[in-house]
Short mmCIF file of C-alpha atoms in Angstrom, two decimals:
data_model
loop_
_atom_site.label_atom_id
_atom_site.label_comp_id
_atom_site.label_asym_id
_atom_site.label_seq_id
_atom_site.Cartn_x
_atom_site.Cartn_y
_atom_site.Cartn_z
CA MET A 170 0.00 0.00 0.00
CA GLU A 171 1.58 3.25 -1.10
CA LEU A 172 0.48 6.64 -2.29
CA ILE A 173 2.91 8.45 -4.55
CA LEU A 174 2.71 12.09 -5.55
CA GLU A 175 4.82 12.96 -8.58
CA HIS A 176 5.44 16.60 -9.49
CA VAL A 177 1.99 17.54 -8.28
CA SER A 178 1.08 21.20 -8.74
CA LYS A 179 -2.11 23.17 -8.48
CA GLN A 180 -2.69 26.66 -9.61
CA PHE A 181 -5.71 28.90 -9.36
CA LYS A 182 -6.56 31.72 -11.69
CA ASP A 183 -8.56 34.73 -10.78
CA ARG A 184 -9.08 37.73 -13.04
CA GLN A 185 -5.60 39.15 -12.68
CA ASN A 186 -3.31 36.62 -11.08
CA ILE A 187 -2.29 33.03 -11.26
CA LYS A 188 -1.58 31.65 -7.82
CA LYS A 189 0.36 28.42 -7.36
CA ALA A 190 -1.12 26.85 -4.25
CA VAL A 191 0.87 23.63 -4.60
CA ASN A 192 4.19 23.67 -6.36
CA ASP A 193 5.87 20.52 -7.67
CA VAL A 194 5.26 18.27 -4.68
CA ASN A 195 6.90 14.86 -4.64
CA LEU A 196 5.93 12.57 -1.79
CA GLN A 197 5.81 8.86 -1.12
CA LEU A 198 3.34 7.91 1.62
CA SER A 199 3.74 4.48 3.15
CA PRO A 200 1.74 2.92 6.03
CA GLY A 201 2.04 4.87 9.27
CA VAL A 202 1.10 8.27 10.55
CA TRP A 203 2.30 11.17 8.44
CA GLY A 204 2.27 14.67 9.81
CA LEU A 205 1.85 17.53 7.36
CA LEU A 206 3.11 20.74 8.93
CA GLY A 207 2.89 24.21 7.52
CA ALA A 208 1.67 27.70 8.20
CA ASN A 209 -1.70 29.02 7.03
CA GLY A 210 -1.71 29.36 3.26
CA SER A 211 1.15 26.93 2.70
CA GLY A 212 -1.00 24.65 0.54
CA LYS A 213 -1.76 21.82 2.96
CA THR A 214 -5.53 21.83 2.44
CA THR A 215 -5.20 22.06 -1.34
CA LEU A 216 -2.78 19.15 -1.30
CA MET A 217 -5.13 17.09 0.85
CA ARG A 218 -8.05 17.85 -1.45
CA MET A 219 -6.06 16.62 -4.41
CA ILE A 220 -5.07 13.48 -2.54
CA CYS A 221 -8.74 12.80 -1.78
CA GLY A 222 -9.69 13.29 -5.41
CA ILE A 223 -11.78 16.38 -4.68
CA MET A 224 -9.58 18.56 -6.87
CA LYS A 225 -7.55 17.60 -9.90
CA PRO A 226 -3.90 18.62 -10.02
CA THR A 227 -2.98 21.15 -12.67
CA SER A 228 0.01 18.97 -13.42
CA GLY A 229 1.58 15.84 -12.02
CA HIS A 230 0.18 12.51 -10.94
CA ILE A 231 -1.12 10.90 -7.81
CA ARG A 232 -0.87 7.15 -7.83
CA TYR A 233 -2.23 4.59 -5.42
CA ASP A 234 -0.31 1.33 -5.66
CA GLY A 235 0.97 2.37 -9.05
CA VAL A 236 -2.34 3.38 -10.62
CA SER A 237 -3.54 6.94 -11.07
CA ILE A 238 -6.33 7.81 -8.65
CA GLU A 239 -8.31 9.28 -11.55
CA ASP A 240 -8.34 5.90 -13.21
CA LEU A 241 -9.37 4.21 -9.98
CA GLY A 242 -12.32 6.60 -9.55
CA ASP A 243 -14.91 5.54 -6.98
CA THR A 244 -12.82 2.48 -6.08
CA TYR A 245 -10.20 4.83 -4.66
CA ARG A 246 -12.79 6.83 -2.73
CA ASP A 247 -13.96 3.53 -1.18
CA VAL A 248 -10.67 3.22 0.63
CA ILE A 249 -10.22 6.78 1.84
CA GLY A 250 -11.69 8.57 4.81
CA TYR A 251 -11.53 12.35 4.88
CA LEU A 252 -12.17 14.91 7.56
CA PRO A 253 -11.97 18.41 6.09
CA GLN A 254 -10.80 21.41 8.05
CA GLU A 255 -14.16 23.11 7.65
CA PHE A 256 -16.30 20.22 8.65
CA GLY A 257 -19.93 20.84 7.83
CA PHE A 258 -23.23 19.16 8.64
CA TYR A 259 -26.90 19.66 7.91
CA PRO A 260 -28.35 21.22 11.08
CA GLU A 261 -31.51 19.12 11.17
CA PHE A 262 -29.56 15.85 11.32
CA THR A 263 -29.02 14.00 14.55
CA VAL A 264 -25.66 12.31 15.08
CA ARG A 265 -27.04 8.96 14.00
CA GLN A 266 -28.83 10.36 10.95
CA TYR A 267 -25.70 12.16 9.88
CA LEU A 268 -23.60 9.01 10.10
CA GLU A 269 -26.29 7.07 8.23
CA TYR A 270 -26.34 9.71 5.51
CA ILE A 271 -22.57 9.61 5.05
CA ALA A 272 -22.62 5.81 5.20
CA ALA A 273 -25.12 5.80 2.32
CA LEU A 274 -22.91 8.13 0.28
CA LYS A 275 -19.99 5.83 0.99
CA GLY A 276 -22.02 2.98 -0.43
CA LEU A 277 -22.23 0.96 2.78
CA PRO A 278 -25.12 -1.51 2.85
CA ASP A 279 -27.65 -1.01 5.67
CA LYS A 280 -26.54 -3.85 7.91
CA VAL A 281 -22.85 -2.97 7.67
CA ALA A 282 -23.62 0.72 8.21
CA ARG A 283 -25.64 0.02 11.35
CA GLN A 284 -22.93 -2.18 12.86
CA LYS A 285 -20.21 0.29 12.06
CA ILE A 286 -22.17 3.25 13.42
CA ASP A 287 -22.88 1.42 16.71
CA GLU A 288 -19.20 0.55 17.03
CA LEU A 289 -18.05 4.10 16.32
CA LEU A 290 -20.58 5.67 18.68
CA THR A 291 -19.08 3.56 21.47
CA ARG A 292 -15.46 4.12 20.52
CA LEU A 293 -15.91 7.86 20.25
CA SER A 294 -18.08 8.12 23.38
CA LEU A 295 -21.08 9.41 21.50
CA GLU A 296 -23.60 6.82 22.77
CA ASP A 297 -25.35 9.35 24.99
CA VAL A 298 -25.80 11.95 22.27
CA TYR A 299 -26.61 9.94 19.15
CA LYS A 300 -30.19 11.21 19.13
CA LYS A 301 -29.17 14.82 19.60
CA LYS A 302 -28.96 17.26 16.72
CA ILE A 303 -25.37 17.95 15.75
CA SER A 304 -25.96 21.70 15.95
CA LYS A 305 -26.60 21.29 19.69
CA LEU A 306 -23.31 19.54 20.43
CA SER A 307 -20.14 21.11 21.77
CA GLY A 308 -17.22 21.79 19.43
CA GLY A 309 -15.30 18.77 20.65
CA MET A 310 -18.25 16.43 20.17
CA LYS A 311 -18.86 17.77 16.68
CA ARG A 312 -15.25 17.05 15.86
CA ARG A 313 -15.67 13.50 17.16
CA VAL A 314 -18.67 13.04 14.88
CA GLY A 315 -16.49 14.25 12.02
CA ILE A 316 -13.81 11.73 12.86
CA GLY A 317 -16.48 9.06 13.11
CA GLN A 318 -17.74 9.69 9.59
CA ALA A 319 -14.19 9.44 8.26
CA LEU A 320 -13.83 5.99 9.84
CA LEU A 321 -17.19 4.62 8.67
CA ASN A 322 -15.86 2.75 5.64
CA ASP A 323 -12.85 1.40 7.56
CA PRO A 324 -10.52 3.25 5.21
CA GLU A 325 -7.02 2.18 4.27
CA PHE A 326 -6.04 5.77 3.89
CA LEU A 327 -7.21 8.39 6.34
CA VAL A 328 -6.80 12.10 5.61
CA LEU A 329 -7.44 14.48 8.48
CA ASP A 330 -7.20 18.23 8.07
CA GLU A 331 -6.77 19.92 11.46
CA PRO A 332 -8.57 17.10 13.27
CA THR A 333 -7.86 18.19 16.83
CA SER A 334 -8.95 21.80 16.63
CA GLY A 335 -11.63 22.38 19.24
CA LEU A 336 -10.68 19.33 21.31
CA ASP A 337 -9.63 19.69 24.92
CA PRO A 338 -6.34 18.08 26.03
CA GLY A 339 -8.04 14.93 27.30
CA GLU A 340 -9.85 14.47 24.02
CA ARG A 341 -6.67 15.13 22.08
CA VAL A 342 -4.91 12.37 24.00
CA ARG A 343 -7.80 10.00 23.34
CA PHE A 344 -7.78 10.95 19.69
CA ARG A 345 -4.02 10.34 19.42
CA ASN A 346 -4.46 6.89 20.93
CA LEU A 347 -7.30 6.12 18.55
CA LEU A 348 -5.19 7.13 15.58
CA SER A 349 -2.13 5.20 16.73
CA GLU A 350 -4.26 2.08 17.05
CA PHE A 351 -5.88 2.71 13.69
CA ALA A 352 -2.66 3.48 11.82
CA GLN A 353 -1.21 -0.03 11.90
CA ASN A 354 -0.95 -1.15 8.27
CA ARG A 355 -2.75 1.98 7.12
CA ILE A 356 -1.73 5.39 5.90
CA VAL A 357 -2.86 8.29 8.06
CA LEU A 358 -2.12 11.83 6.92
CA ILE A 359 -2.73 14.59 9.44
CA SER A 360 -2.27 18.27 8.93
CA THR A 361 -2.22 20.40 12.02
CA HIS A 362 -0.85 23.50 13.65
CA ILE A 363 -0.72 21.73 17.01
CA VAL A 364 2.81 20.45 16.64
CA SER A 365 2.66 18.39 19.83
CA ASP A 366 0.00 16.15 18.28
CA ILE A 367 2.30 15.31 15.40
CA GLU A 368 5.31 14.97 17.65
CA TYR A 369 3.76 12.17 19.71
CA ILE A 370 2.26 10.00 17.02
CA ALA A 371 3.69 10.79 13.58
CA THR A 372 6.24 8.33 12.28
CA GLN A 373 7.06 10.59 9.35
CA ASN A 374 6.56 14.28 8.71
CA ALA A 375 6.45 16.58 5.74
CA ILE A 376 6.91 20.30 6.14
CA MET A 377 5.25 22.52 3.60
CA LYS A 378 5.94 26.15 2.77
CA ASN A 379 4.62 28.27 -0.09
CA GLY A 380 3.14 25.23 -1.76
CA ALA A 381 6.31 23.17 -1.76
CA ILE A 382 7.63 20.41 0.48
CA LEU A 383 10.63 21.76 2.38
CA GLN A 384 11.65 18.67 4.25
CA THR A 385 10.46 15.19 5.04
CA GLY A 386 11.61 12.75 7.66
CA SER A 387 10.88 11.32 11.07
CA THR A 388 10.56 13.69 14.00
CA GLN A 389 14.06 12.74 15.19
CA GLU A 390 15.60 13.31 11.76
CA LEU A 391 14.01 16.71 11.42
CA VAL A 392 14.66 17.89 14.95
CA VAL A 393 18.39 17.00 14.85
CA GLN A 394 19.07 20.04 12.65
CA MET A 395 17.96 22.26 15.51
CA GLU A 396 20.60 20.91 17.89
CA GLY A 397 22.70 23.68 19.27
CA LYS A 398 20.15 26.34 18.37
CA VAL A 399 17.60 26.09 21.18
CA PHE A 400 18.25 27.79 24.51
CA GLU A 401 16.45 28.77 27.65
CA ALA A 402 17.24 31.75 29.82
CA VAL A 403 15.73 33.14 33.01
CA ILE A 404 14.95 36.86 32.73
CA ASN A 405 13.01 39.58 34.48
CA PRO A 406 9.35 39.85 33.53
CA GLN A 407 9.77 43.46 32.42
CA ASP A 408 12.45 42.44 29.91
CA VAL A 409 10.24 39.98 28.02
CA SER A 410 9.03 42.37 25.31
CA ARG A 411 12.60 43.66 24.81
CA TRP A 412 13.98 40.16 24.21
CA GLU A 413 11.01 39.22 22.02
CA GLN A 414 12.14 41.84 19.56
CA LYS A 415 15.72 40.62 19.54
CA VAL A 416 15.42 36.83 19.38
CA GLN A 417 12.94 34.28 18.04
CA VAL A 418 10.98 33.33 21.17
CA VAL A 419 9.43 29.88 21.31
CA ASN A 420 7.90 29.91 24.74
CA VAL A 421 7.52 32.20 27.75
CA ARG A 422 6.89 30.57 31.11
CA ASN A 423 6.25 32.29 34.42
CA GLU A 424 8.19 30.75 37.29
CA ALA A 425 7.06 30.51 40.90
CA ASP A 426 9.70 33.00 42.09
CA GLY A 427 8.36 35.71 39.79
CA SER A 428 11.01 35.37 37.09
CA VAL A 429 10.31 34.29 33.52
CA SER A 430 11.87 31.40 31.57
CA LEU A 431 12.33 32.28 27.94
CA ARG A 432 12.88 29.50 25.40
CA TYR A 433 14.37 30.92 22.19
CA LEU A 434 16.15 30.06 18.96
CA GLY A 435 19.53 31.56 18.31
CA ASN A 436 22.95 31.64 19.97
CA PRO A 437 23.97 31.22 23.59
CA ASP A 438 25.32 34.77 23.63
CA ASP A 439 22.01 36.32 22.65
CA ILE A 440 20.77 36.30 26.25
CA PRO A 441 23.13 36.11 29.24
CA ARG A 442 23.31 32.81 31.16
CA ALA A 443 21.28 30.94 28.51
CA LYS A 444 21.34 27.14 28.71
CA LEU A 445 21.26 24.73 25.79
CA GLN A 446 17.99 22.81 25.44
CA GLU A 447 16.90 19.60 23.76
CA PRO A 448 15.20 20.65 20.51
CA ARG A 449 11.59 19.82 19.72
CA LEU A 450 9.55 19.84 16.54
CA GLU A 451 7.91 23.07 17.57
CA ASP A 452 11.34 24.73 17.56
CA LEU A 453 11.91 23.62 13.98
CA TYR A 454 8.45 24.85 13.03
CA LEU A 455 9.18 28.30 14.39
CA GLU A 456 12.59 28.34 12.74
CA LEU A 457 10.96 27.67 9.38
CA PHE A 458 7.85 29.80 9.99
CA PRO A 459 9.02 32.65 12.20
CA ARG A 460 6.45 34.83 13.84
CA LYS A 461 6.34 38.26 12.26
CA MET B 56 28.43 -8.89 -32.72
CA ARG B 57 26.21 -11.82 -31.94
CA HIS B 58 25.23 -10.16 -28.64
CA ASN B 59 24.40 -6.97 -30.51
CA GLU B 60 22.19 -8.89 -32.88
CA GLN B 61 20.44 -10.55 -29.97
CA TRP B 62 19.84 -7.18 -28.29
CA ASN B 63 18.59 -5.65 -31.50
CA THR B 64 16.19 -8.55 -31.99
CA PHE B 65 15.06 -8.25 -28.38
CA PHE B 66 14.31 -4.53 -28.72
CA ALA B 67 12.60 -5.07 -32.05
CA VAL B 68 10.24 -7.55 -30.39
CA GLU B 69 9.75 -5.25 -27.37
CA LYS B 70 8.72 -2.37 -29.65
CA ASP B 71 5.91 -4.53 -31.02
CA LEU B 72 4.47 -5.31 -27.58
CA PRO B 73 1.18 -3.40 -27.31
CA TYR B 74 1.56 -1.09 -24.29
CA ARG B 75 -1.98 0.26 -24.11
CA PRO B 76 -3.78 -3.07 -23.51
CA HIS B 77 -1.10 -4.02 -20.99
CA MET B 78 -1.68 -0.76 -19.09
CA ASP B 79 -5.45 -1.23 -19.20
CA ARG B 80 -5.10 -4.71 -17.82
CA THR B 81 -2.84 -3.42 -15.01
CA LYS B 82 -5.44 -0.81 -14.07
CA GLU B 83 -8.19 -3.41 -14.11
CA LEU B 84 -6.21 -5.74 -11.84
CA SER B 85 -5.49 -2.86 -9.44
CA ARG B 86 -9.16 -1.99 -9.29
CA LEU B 87 -10.06 -5.61 -8.64
CA SER B 88 -7.43 -5.81 -5.94
CA LEU B 89 -8.79 -2.69 -4.24
CA CYS B 90 -12.36 -3.93 -4.59
CA ALA B 91 -11.40 -7.30 -3.13
CA GLY B 92 -9.84 -5.51 -0.19
CA ALA B 93 -12.94 -3.45 0.36
CA ALA B 94 -15.22 -6.44 -0.27
CA SER B 95 -13.39 -8.52 2.31
CA ARG B 96 -14.51 -5.94 4.84
CA HIS B 97 -17.97 -5.22 3.51
CA CYS B 98 -20.81 -6.67 1.45
CA PRO B 99 -21.18 -5.42 -2.13
CA PRO B 100 -21.65 -1.64 -2.09
CA LEU B 101 -24.98 0.11 -2.55
CA SER B 102 -26.16 0.63 -6.09
CA PHE B 103 -26.92 4.14 -7.32
CA TRP B 104 -30.68 3.49 -7.18
CA ALA B 105 -30.41 2.17 -3.65
CA LEU B 106 -28.70 5.46 -2.76
CA ILE B 107 -31.56 7.41 -4.38
CA GLN B 108 -34.05 5.41 -2.28
CA LYS B 109 -32.10 6.11 0.90
CA GLN B 110 -32.02 9.82 0.05
CA LEU B 111 -35.83 9.73 0.17
CA ARG B 112 -35.88 9.74 3.94
CA PHE B 113 -33.13 12.33 4.27
CA PHE B 114 -34.30 15.02 1.87
CA VAL B 115 -37.41 14.38 -0.12
CA TRP B 116 -39.92 15.53 2.46
CA LYS B 117 -38.12 18.91 2.75
CA ILE B 118 -38.04 19.38 -1.02
CA TRP B 119 -41.66 18.44 -1.57
CA PHE B 120 -42.84 20.40 1.45
CA LEU B 121 -41.23 23.57 0.09
CA GLN B 122 -42.62 22.96 -3.37
CA GLY B 123 -46.05 22.21 -1.92
CA MET B 124 -46.04 25.52 -0.07
CA ILE B 125 -45.09 27.40 -3.23
CA LEU B 126 -47.72 25.57 -5.25
CA ALA B 127 -50.37 26.40 -2.65
CA ALA B 128 -49.37 30.08 -2.84
CA LEU B 129 -49.54 30.09 -6.64
CA CYS B 130 -52.94 28.38 -6.70
CA THR B 131 -54.25 30.84 -4.11
CA ALA B 132 -52.96 33.73 -6.23
CA CYS B 133 -54.61 32.29 -9.32
CA LEU B 134 -57.96 31.86 -7.61
CA TYR B 135 -57.69 35.33 -6.11
CA LEU B 136 -57.14 36.81 -9.54
CA TYR B 137 -60.09 34.83 -10.92
CA GLU B 138 -62.41 36.18 -8.25
CA ARG B 139 -61.18 39.77 -8.32
CA THR B 140 -60.85 40.47 -12.05
CA SER B 141 -63.22 40.44 -14.96
CA LEU B 142 -63.19 37.41 -17.20
CA TYR B 143 -61.70 39.47 -20.02
CA TRP B 144 -58.78 40.68 -17.90
CA PHE B 145 -58.35 37.24 -16.39
CA ALA B 146 -58.00 35.66 -19.81
CA ASP B 147 -55.46 38.31 -20.72
CA ILE B 148 -53.29 38.11 -17.62
CA LEU B 149 -53.45 34.33 -17.18
CA PRO B 150 -50.71 33.58 -19.74
CA ARG B 151 -48.48 36.15 -18.02
CA PHE B 152 -49.30 34.67 -14.66
CA LEU B 153 -48.28 31.25 -15.97
CA CYS B 154 -45.01 32.63 -17.32
CA TYR B 155 -44.08 34.18 -13.97
CA SER B 156 -45.22 31.04 -12.15
CA SER B 157 -42.88 28.91 -14.25
CA GLY B 158 -39.97 31.12 -13.11
CA ILE B 159 -41.03 30.72 -9.49
CA VAL B 160 -41.24 26.94 -9.92
CA VAL B 161 -37.64 26.87 -11.19
CA LEU B 162 -36.33 29.23 -8.50
CA SER B 163 -37.95 27.12 -5.77
CA ALA B 164 -35.03 24.72 -6.34
CA VAL B 165 -32.38 27.31 -5.47
CA PRO B 166 -32.59 27.04 -1.65
CA ILE B 167 -32.38 23.26 -1.98
CA LEU B 168 -29.43 23.17 -4.37
CA ARG B 169 -27.36 25.58 -2.29
CA ARG B 170 -27.68 23.54 0.90
CA SER B 171 -24.60 21.43 0.27
CA SER B 172 -22.34 24.43 -0.18
CA HIS B 173 -24.10 26.58 2.43
CA TYR B 174 -23.63 23.96 5.16
CA ARG B 175 -20.09 23.09 3.94
CA MET B 176 -21.00 19.52 3.18
CA ILE B 177 -19.91 19.57 -0.43
CA GLU B 178 -16.27 18.76 0.24
CA LEU B 179 -17.14 15.81 2.45
CA GLU B 180 -19.72 14.49 0.00
CA GLN B 181 -17.23 14.78 -2.85
CA SER B 182 -14.77 12.48 -1.04
CA THR B 183 -17.28 9.61 -0.77
CA ARG B 184 -17.92 6.76 -3.19
CA PHE B 185 -20.90 8.42 -4.85
CA SER B 186 -19.31 11.85 -4.41
CA VAL B 187 -21.37 15.02 -4.55
CA VAL B 188 -22.84 13.76 -7.82
CA GLY B 189 -24.88 11.08 -6.07
CA SER B 190 -26.36 13.51 -3.60
CA LEU B 191 -27.07 16.19 -6.22
CA ALA B 192 -28.50 13.71 -8.72
CA ALA B 193 -30.94 12.50 -6.07
CA GLN B 194 -31.93 16.07 -5.23
CA LEU B 195 -32.39 16.99 -8.90
CA LEU B 196 -34.54 13.92 -9.43
CA PHE B 197 -36.84 14.77 -6.51
CA ILE B 198 -36.90 18.43 -7.51
CA GLY B 199 -37.81 17.41 -11.06
CA ILE B 200 -40.67 15.22 -9.87
CA GLY B 201 -41.93 18.05 -7.68
CA ASP B 202 -41.64 20.56 -10.54
CA LEU B 203 -43.58 18.26 -12.84
CA VAL B 204 -46.40 17.93 -10.31
CA MET B 205 -46.45 21.70 -9.82
CA LEU B 206 -46.66 22.33 -13.57
CA VAL B 207 -49.39 19.73 -14.03
CA VAL B 208 -51.49 21.17 -11.18
CA LEU B 209 -51.11 24.72 -12.52
CA ALA B 210 -51.92 23.55 -16.03
CA LEU B 211 -55.05 21.74 -14.85
CA ILE B 212 -56.26 24.77 -12.91
CA VAL B 213 -55.87 27.17 -15.83
CA TRP B 214 -57.23 24.62 -18.29
CA GLN B 215 -60.38 24.44 -16.22
CA HIS B 216 -60.60 28.21 -16.50
CA GLY B 217 -60.61 28.13 -20.26
CA LEU B 218 -57.00 28.22 -21.44
CA THR B 219 -56.18 25.89 -24.30
CA GLY B 220 -53.37 23.34 -24.30
CA SER B 221 -51.32 25.30 -26.80
CA VAL B 222 -51.45 28.48 -24.70
CA ILE B 223 -50.48 26.46 -21.61
CA PHE B 224 -47.57 24.93 -23.51
CA ILE B 225 -46.28 28.30 -24.69
CA SER B 226 -46.93 30.22 -21.48
CA LEU B 227 -45.93 27.61 -18.92
CA VAL B 228 -43.75 24.90 -20.39
CA ILE B 229 -41.54 27.01 -22.67
CA PRO B 230 -40.62 29.61 -20.01
CA PHE B 231 -40.07 26.78 -17.51
CA LEU B 232 -37.64 24.98 -19.83
CA THR B 233 -35.82 28.21 -20.65
CA THR B 234 -35.41 29.31 -17.03
CA ALA B 235 -34.45 25.80 -15.91
CA ALA B 236 -31.79 25.47 -18.62
CA THR B 237 -30.21 28.85 -17.89
CA CYS B 238 -30.24 28.36 -14.11
CA LEU B 239 -28.73 24.89 -14.39
CA MET B 240 -25.97 26.22 -16.65
CA LEU B 241 -25.31 28.97 -14.11
CA TRP B 242 -25.25 26.55 -11.18
CA ILE B 243 -22.64 24.32 -12.75
CA ARG B 244 -20.37 27.21 -13.67
CA THR B 245 -20.67 29.41 -10.61
CA ALA B 246 -18.88 29.29 -7.28
CA PRO B 247 -21.33 28.48 -4.49
CA SER B 248 -20.96 31.86 -2.79
CA GLY B 249 -22.40 33.72 -5.76
CA PHE B 250 -24.96 31.24 -6.98
CA GLU B 251 -28.06 32.17 -5.01
CA ARG B 252 -28.09 35.85 -5.85
CA ARG B 253 -27.17 35.29 -9.49
CA ALA B 254 -29.72 32.54 -9.90
CA VAL B 255 -32.53 34.77 -8.64
CA LEU B 256 -31.45 37.64 -10.93
CA LEU B 257 -31.04 35.34 -13.90
CA GLY B 258 -34.33 33.60 -13.23
CA LEU B 259 -36.17 36.92 -13.00
CA ALA B 260 -34.47 38.28 -16.11
CA THR B 261 -35.23 35.14 -18.10
CA THR B 262 -38.86 35.14 -17.01
CA LEU B 263 -39.29 38.82 -17.93
CA LEU B 264 -37.64 38.23 -21.28
CA MET B 265 -39.85 35.22 -21.99
CA ASN B 266 -42.90 37.25 -21.04
CA GLN B 267 -41.96 39.94 -23.55
CA LEU B 268 -41.20 37.33 -26.18
CA LEU B 269 -44.55 35.64 -25.68
CA ALA B 270 -46.36 38.99 -25.85
CA TRP B 271 -44.63 39.67 -29.14
CA TYR B 272 -45.51 36.17 -30.36
CA ARG B 273 -49.20 36.64 -29.56
CA ASN B 274 -49.26 39.84 -31.64
CA SER B 275 -47.16 38.49 -34.49
CA PRO B 276 -48.10 36.55 -37.63
CA LEU B 277 -46.65 33.45 -35.96
CA ASN B 278 -49.49 33.43 -33.43
CA GLY B 279 -51.22 30.03 -33.49
CA ARG B 280 -48.27 28.29 -35.09
CA LEU B 281 -47.34 26.04 -32.22
CA TRP B 282 -44.90 24.01 -34.31
CA CYS B 283 -42.33 26.86 -34.27
CA TRP B 284 -41.84 26.30 -30.52
CA TYR B 285 -41.08 22.61 -30.81
CA PRO B 286 -37.44 23.00 -31.93
CA TYR B 287 -36.91 25.56 -29.19
CA ALA B 288 -38.33 23.19 -26.56
CA PHE B 289 -36.16 20.40 -27.94
CA LEU B 290 -33.08 22.64 -27.71
CA CYS B 291 -33.85 23.43 -24.07
CA LEU B 292 -34.25 19.74 -23.30
CA VAL B 293 -30.92 18.99 -24.97
CA ILE B 294 -29.22 21.69 -22.89
CA LEU B 295 -30.81 20.31 -19.71
CA TYR B 296 -29.64 16.81 -20.60
CA ARG B 297 -26.09 17.98 -21.35
CA GLU B 298 -25.78 19.98 -18.15
CA CYS B 299 -27.13 17.08 -16.08
CA ARG B 300 -24.64 14.83 -17.82
CA LYS B 301 -21.77 17.20 -16.96
CA LEU B 302 -22.91 17.02 -13.38
CA THR B 303 -23.05 13.23 -13.32
CA ILE B 304 -19.56 12.80 -14.75
CA GLY B 305 -18.26 15.18 -12.09
CA SER B 306 -16.53 17.61 -14.40
CA CYS B 307 -17.94 20.61 -12.58
CA SER B 308 -17.55 19.63 -8.93
CA GLU B 309 -14.35 21.64 -8.43
CA ASN B 310 -16.24 24.89 -9.18
CA MET B 311 -18.76 23.96 -6.56
CA ILE B 312 -16.09 23.56 -3.89
CA CYS B 313 -13.89 26.62 -4.55
#
């Protein structure tokens, strides 16, 4: 099982400009959890839409096990599950009705759909709310319904665009565990801004900027390039804004004694008495996508 | 030398191997392999008609309820006009009333067709087996059945009040086909955000234009020659068929998402 993207590009034309949302992407997705990292507007959603067959690439090919996904048609869509970033629902549907509706569109026979829906309602802790209208649910529960619909057809390839937005930390942990369990012998592609989600579960990552893939690799392989660049220094609270203008700050933490710990990217001399830190994926993210 | 000859012979044979059938067979085997994988987990998938039947309980009552309300309003308006105007005026305004009613019948589909994009379901539906085509085809089918019933009821009412079949055909059916064809063409080519407003404007403009055209026809030497409308009706039906076909082969779904 393998999904290969070869020189995939997508451009959009409006009246005056041509914008290249995805620019010559080459990627080989094998079973496991893949994290797709990138800032807003880097082309992640467009790439995911092309992978799901919702949009056609302007150029290039996407092949599943060697065959173009266009040639595979509805057979390919049988094996994918997709949760879009802007996850919508018809407001009059209850949770169960919604899952039944999506199950019908996925071509699941009645009996199979019913079994699968019952199983997912339990796994996603939605048994108490299945008769409620989706519009009445909290943000986290709505997101769980969205994840549920993506898993209805037991997909071999799961594409999740910002799946954990709106989930509290407990739900994010539960979601990570669900994905890790699901991802054995399957391809899971997650795009997110919450770097810690990727860090814990992704076996491979791809970093995207301005429509192109900057780097790919495991978290360890990517993070190693930040060694020697991440430091932490203890400063006075009133100096925080001054240092924020001089160095790339990753994190500001208030200490119990009233001082502030500043984690930053740069050199040890930038702030006096700075100590070298173990780099994390978030540090690499901020190095590649600095805050303006 | 001998090795060179062998290589040359080998490549000469290789050139003759038909690549296209080989590629087609590879694709077919891949599809079968994927289907077998999916089939090992599930029973055979739903057919398209089974999907249409399932859509009945999700959407049809909403569509037909809305159309029923509009039909009731149109019938009430027609009866009101009959009671409040002289027979002479009634006979004169009835064809115009039918023309405007046909536009309203077409535009009654707009709130239904924009639901997928309005509630951001279109992207999700597009990623499924039947894609957005399955859902839209079902909606169009139910809308079409509802429109047919509305047209038949309106035609029966005005027929009972003295209008002939030919006048009903020209005043109701022709404007309906024209407005439906133009609105369907617009829907397939317009981004969802702009569709509703443009559809209403286009529908109104088309209806007004048809009304003027029919007024001209009634006062022209062509009046009474029903046969001259047949090719026009046929052209509208061909356009409707072609646009529905574009929808079913999914060539327009990207416009609907962006």
